[in-house]
Coordinates of C-alpha atoms in Angstrom, one line a residue:
X7 CA 0.0 0.0 0.0
X8 CA 1.4 3.4 -1.0
X9 CA 1.9 6.2 1.4
X10 CA -0.8 8.1 -0.4
X11 CA -3.2 5.3 0.0
X12 CA -2.4 5.0 3.7
X13 CA -3.0 8.7 4.1
X14 CA -6.4 8.4 2.3
X15 CA -7.4 5.5 4.5
X16 CA -6.5 7.5 7.6
X17 CA -8.5 10.5 6.3
X18 CA -11.6 8.3 5.6
X19 CA -11.4 6.8 9.1
X20 CA -11.6 10.3 10.5
X21 CA -15.0 11.0 8.8
X22 CA -18.0 10.8 11.1
X23 CA -20.3 8.1 9.7
X24 CA -17.5 6.0 8.2
X25 CA -16.9 3.0 10.4
X26 CA -15.2 -0.3 9.6
X27 CA -18.2 -1.7 7.6
X28 CA -18.8 1.5 5.6
X29 CA -15.1 1.7 4.7
X30 CA -15.2 -1.9 3.5
X31 CA -18.2 -1.1 1.3
X32 CA -16.4 1.8 -0.1
X33 CA -13.2 -0.2 -0.9
X34 CA -15.3 -2.9 -2.4
X35 CA -17.0 -0.4 -4.7
X36 CA -14.0 1.8 -5.7
X37 CA -11.0 -0.6 -5.2
X38 CA -8.6 2.0 -3.9
X39 CA -8.8 4.6 -1.0
X40 CA -7.6 7.4 -3.3
X41 CA -10.4 6.5 -5.8
X42 CA -12.9 7.0 -3.0
X43 CA -11.7 10.5 -2.5
X44 CA -12.0 11.3 -6.2
X45 CA -15.5 9.9 -6.6
X46 CA -18.4 12.2 -7.2
X47 CA -21.0 12.9 -4.6
X48 CA -23.6 11.1 -6.7
X49 CA -21.3 8.0 -7.0
X50 CA -20.6 8.0 -3.3
X51 CA -24.3 8.3 -2.4
X52 CA -25.0 5.1 -4.3
X53 CA -23.4 3.3 -1.3
X54 CA -26.2 2.1 1.0
X55 CA -26.5 4.4 4.1
X56 CA -23.9 6.9 2.8
X57 CA -25.5 10.3 3.0
X58 CA -24.7 13.4 1.1
X59 CA -23.2 14.9 4.3
X60 CA -20.8 12.0 4.5
X61 CA -20.0 12.3 0.8
X62 CA -19.2 16.0 1.3
X63 CA -17.0 15.2 4.2
X64 CA -15.1 12.8 2.1
X65 CA -14.6 15.5 -0.6
X66 CA -13.3 17.8 2.2
X67 CA -10.5 15.5 3.2
X68 CA -7.1 17.3 3.0
X69 CA -4.5 14.7 2.2
X70 CA -1.6 17.2 2.6
X71 CA -2.8 18.2 6.1
X72 CA -3.1 14.6 7.1
X73 CA 0.3 13.8 5.8
X74 CA 1.7 16.6 8.0
X75 CA -0.2 15.3 11.0
X76 CA 1.2 11.8 10.5
X77 CA 4.7 13.2 10.2
X78 CA 4.2 15.1 13.5
X79 CA 3.0 11.9 15.1
X80 CA 6.1 10.1 14.1
X81 CA 8.1 12.6 16.1
X82 CA 6.2 11.4 19.2
X83 CA 7.0 7.8 18.3
X84 CA 3.5 7.1 17.0
X85 CA 3.0 5.1 13.9
X86 CA -0.1 4.3 11.9
X87 CA -1.0 0.9 10.5
X88 CA -4.0 0.0 8.3
X89 CA -5.9 -3.2 7.9
X90 CA -4.0 -3.8 4.6
X91 CA -0.6 -3.8 6.2
X92 CA 1.4 -7.0 6.9
X93 CA 2.1 -5.6 10.4
X94 CA -1.6 -5.4 11.3
X95 CA -2.3 -7.9 14.2
X96 CA -3.4 -11.3 12.7
X97 CA -5.9 -12.0 15.4
X98 CA -7.6 -8.7 15.0
X99 CA -7.7 -9.0 11.2
X100 CA -10.4 -11.8 11.5
X101 CA -13.1 -9.9 13.4
X102 CA -16.1 -8.6 11.5
X103 CA -15.8 -5.0 12.7
X104 CA -12.0 -4.6 12.7
X105 CA -10.6 -1.1 13.0
X106 CA -9.4 0.0 9.6
X107 CA -6.7 2.2 11.1
X108 CA -4.7 1.7 14.3
X109 CA -2.4 4.3 15.9
X110 CA 0.5 2.6 17.7
X111 CA 3.1 3.4 20.2
X112 CA 5.7 0.7 21.1
X113 CA 6.4 -2.5 19.3
X114 CA 3.9 -5.2 18.2
X115 CA 5.6 -8.5 17.5
X116 CA 4.5 -11.7 15.9
X117 CA 4.7 -13.4 19.3
X118 CA 2.1 -11.0 20.6
X119 CA -0.6 -12.9 18.7
X120 CA -0.2 -15.5 21.5
X121 CA -2.2 -13.3 23.8
X122 CA -4.7 -13.4 26.6
X123 CA -7.0 -10.5 27.6
X124 CA -7.6 -9.8 31.3
X125 CA -10.3 -7.2 32.2
X126 CA -12.6 -6.3 35.0
X127 CA -14.0 -3.6 37.2
X128 CA -12.3 -0.3 37.9
X129 CA -13.2 -0.8 41.6
X130 CA -12.0 -4.3 42.5
X131 CA -11.8 -6.0 45.8
X132 CA -8.3 -6.5 47.2
X133 CA -8.6 -10.2 46.2
X134 CA -9.7 -9.3 42.7
X135 CA -6.7 -7.0 42.2
X136 CA -4.4 -9.8 43.5
X137 CA -6.0 -12.4 41.3
X138 CA -5.6 -10.2 38.2
X139 CA -1.9 -9.6 38.8
X140 CA -1.2 -13.2 39.6
X141 CA -3.1 -14.4 36.4
X142 CA -1.2 -11.9 34.3
X143 CA 2.1 -12.8 35.9
X144 CA 1.6 -16.6 35.5
X145 CA 0.4 -16.4 31.9
X146 CA 3.2 -14.0 30.9
X147 CA 5.7 -16.5 32.4
X148 CA 4.1 -19.0 30.0
X149 CA 4.7 -16.8 27.0
X150 CA 1.4 -15.0 26.6
X151 CA 1.1 -11.3 25.9
X152 CA -1.4 -9.7 28.3
X153 CA -4.0 -7.4 26.7
X154 CA -6.1 -5.0 28.7
X155 CA -7.5 -1.5 28.6
X156 CA -5.2 0.6 30.8
X157 CA -8.2 1.5 33.1
X158 CA -7.8 1.7 36.8
X159 CA -8.5 -1.4 38.8
X160 CA -8.3 -4.8 37.2
X161 CA -6.8 -3.5 33.9
X162 CA -3.9 -1.8 35.8
X163 CA -3.2 -4.9 37.9
X164 CA -3.1 -7.0 34.7
X165 CA -0.6 -4.8 32.9
X166 CA 1.5 -4.6 36.1
X167 CA 1.5 -8.4 36.5
X168 CA 2.8 -8.9 33.0
X169 CA 5.5 -6.3 33.5
X170 CA 6.6 -7.8 36.8
X171 CA 7.1 -11.1 35.0
X172 CA 9.3 -9.4 32.5
X173 CA 6.6 -10.2 30.0
X174 CA 4.8 -8.3 27.2
X175 CA 1.6 -6.4 27.5
X176 CA -0.7 -4.4 25.2
X177 CA -3.0 -1.5 26.2
X178 CA -6.0 -0.6 24.0
X179 CA -7.2 2.9 24.6
X180 CA -10.7 4.4 24.5
X181 CA -9.2 7.7 23.8
X182 CA -6.8 9.1 21.2
X183 CA -3.2 7.8 21.5
X184 CA -2.0 11.3 22.5
X185 CA -4.6 11.4 25.3
X186 CA -3.6 8.8 27.8
X187 CA -6.6 8.0 30.0
X188 CA -6.7 7.9 32.9
X189 CA -3.8 10.3 33.5
X190 CA -2.9 8.4 36.7
X191 CA -1.6 5.7 34.4
X192 CA 0.8 7.9 32.4
X193 CA 3.8 6.2 34.0
X194 CA 2.3 2.7 33.4
X195 CA 1.7 3.6 29.8
X196 CA 5.3 4.5 29.3
X197 CA 6.3 1.1 30.8
X198 CA 3.9 -0.6 28.4
X199 CA 5.3 1.3 25.4
X200 CA 8.8 -0.1 26.3
X201 CA 7.6 -3.7 26.8
X202 CA 4.8 -4.0 24.3
X203 CA 2.4 -1.7 22.5
X204 CA -0.4 0.8 23.0
X205 CA -3.2 1.0 20.4
X206 CA -6.0 3.3 19.6
X207 CA -8.4 3.4 16.6
X208 CA -9.4 7.0 17.3
X209 CA -8.1 10.4 16.1
X210 CA -4.9 10.9 18.2
X211 CA -6.5 13.9 20.1
X212 CA -9.9 12.3 20.7
X213 CA -11.2 12.5 24.3
X214 CA -12.7 9.3 25.8
X215 CA -16.4 8.8 26.0
X216 CA -18.7 6.1 27.0
X217 CA -19.1 5.1 23.4
X218 CA -15.4 5.0 22.6
X219 CA -14.6 3.1 25.8
X220 CA -17.2 0.5 24.9
X221 CA -16.1 0.3 21.3
X222 CA -12.5 -0.6 22.2
X223 CA -13.8 -3.7 23.9
X224 CA -14.0 -5.5 20.6
X225 CA -10.3 -4.7 20.0
X226 CA -9.2 -6.0 23.4
X227 CA -11.0 -9.3 22.8
X228 CA -10.0 -9.4 19.1
X229 CA -6.3 -9.2 19.9
X230 CA -6.4 -12.2 22.2
X231 CA -7.0 -15.9 22.0
X232 CA -9.3 -15.6 24.9
X233 CA -10.5 -13.2 27.6
X234 CA -10.5 -13.6 31.4
X235 CA -13.1 -11.6 33.4
X236 CA -11.8 -11.2 36.9
X237 CA -14.5 -9.1 38.6
X238 CA -17.5 -7.6 36.8
X239 CA -20.8 -6.0 37.5
X240 CA -23.8 -7.4 35.6
X241 CA -24.1 -4.6 33.0
X242 CA -20.5 -3.4 32.9
X243 CA -18.0 -2.9 30.1
X244 CA -16.3 -6.1 31.0
X245 CA -19.5 -8.0 30.3
X246 CA -19.6 -6.3 26.9
X247 CA -16.0 -7.6 26.3
X248 CA -17.2 -11.1 27.3
X249 CA -20.1 -10.9 24.7
X250 CA -17.7 -9.8 22.0
X251 CA -15.2 -12.6 23.0
X252 CA -17.9 -15.1 22.4
X253 CA -19.1 -13.5 19.1
X254 CA -15.5 -13.6 17.9
X255 CA -15.2 -17.3 18.6
X256 CA -12.5 -16.9 21.4
X257 CA -12.3 -18.6 24.7
X258 CA -14.0 -17.0 27.7
X259 CA -13.0 -17.4 31.3
X260 CA -14.6 -16.0 34.5
X261 CA -13.1 -16.0 38.0
X262 CA -15.4 -17.6 40.5
X263 CA -16.4 -14.9 43.0
X264 CA -19.4 -12.9 44.3
X265 CA -19.5 -10.5 41.4
X266 CA -22.9 -10.8 39.7
X267 CA -21.4 -10.5 36.3
X268 CA -19.0 -13.3 36.9
X269 CA -21.7 -15.6 38.3
X270 CA -23.8 -15.0 35.2
X271 CA -21.0 -15.7 32.8
X272 CA -20.2 -19.0 34.7
X273 CA -23.9 -20.0 34.5
X274 CA -23.8 -19.4 30.8
X275 CA -20.8 -21.7 30.3
X276 CA -17.6 -19.7 30.7
X277 CA -14.6 -21.6 31.8
X278 CA -14.3 -21.2 35.6
X279 CA -11.1 -20.1 37.4
X280 CA -11.3 -20.9 41.1
X281 CA -7.7 -20.3 42.2
X282 CA -4.2 -19.7 40.9
X283 CA -2.0 -22.7 41.0
X284 CA 0.6 -24.1 38.6
X285 CA -2.0 -26.7 37.5
X286 CA -4.7 -24.1 36.9
X287 CA -2.4 -21.8 35.0
X288 CA -1.2 -24.7 32.8
X289 CA -4.9 -25.6 32.1
X290 CA -5.8 -22.0 31.1
X291 CA -2.7 -22.0 28.8
X292 CA -3.8 -25.2 27.2
X293 CA -7.3 -24.0 26.6
X294 CA -6.1 -20.7 25.1
X295 CA -3.8 -22.5 22.7
X296 CA -6.8 -24.6 21.5
X297 CA -8.3 -21.5 20.0
X298 CA -8.2 -21.7 16.2
X299 CA -8.3 -18.4 14.4
X300 CA -8.4 -18.2 10.6
X301 CA -5.5 -16.0 9.6
X302 CA -5.7 -16.1 5.8
X303 CA -5.1 -12.7 4.2
X304 CA -8.1 -10.5 3.7
X305 CA -9.2 -10.8 0.0
X306 CA -8.7 -7.1 -0.4
X307 CA -5.0 -7.2 0.6
X308 CA -4.0 -8.0 -3.0
X309 CA -5.5 -4.8 -4.3
X310 CA -2.7 -2.8 -2.9

């Protein structure tokens, strides 16, 4: 994919109303991101659900301005990858609503596809926090990259556990990559950048919202072979991550505790984690490695 096509893809991803599925429709119709920008309003509006307002926003994309913005991001150590790049995470490439563009700090490696997501409440019990850290530590020792969302509570403990094991960890933000949220985790984010990667699908200066925090759940689960819910309320973001995990065909685990969300997940058939022992960690590892993810290249990859 040429630099110009990458820039066009980034520009399209910034347009309100163009999500992963809409961008896929556009590429299917016009073959090339640059051709989309050059299409007439009438041609664009033939795409189902693409309004004249969206078409006009596409015409207003300033490639030169975006190129300058991407160059400025590089000075901050931020790179951009698109769904068409070989460096795009293989596990994520298989989900139906994959982010077309990812902004990245740090280093994503091939080995990071052997990943486990660990998530839970921002207000955990002392036991839940300890459980998250021990799970992350034990799985990192067994060669798994730990994926979480950099939130306070369980997410923070999960990242810390992986780092304490000298393992790798990935944080997925619900904000732009230049807006580390929460700011209490700025130091942790820097550690993650040095021992893994930080991803965001949003404009680099985007502020977090309930919608963006929920949307990133599919990326957390999509990067991993399976997800462990440590502590969760019944209608929490972690339960949304669990739903997405199942929809993506990944393994789902829940720690046995008094959390209503966890109890419901276990009742619905999630693998149950009762304690942390060498045997239980080995069993979790075995179940995760049973996950089969089709990683054949996207049919559109050959277009570029």
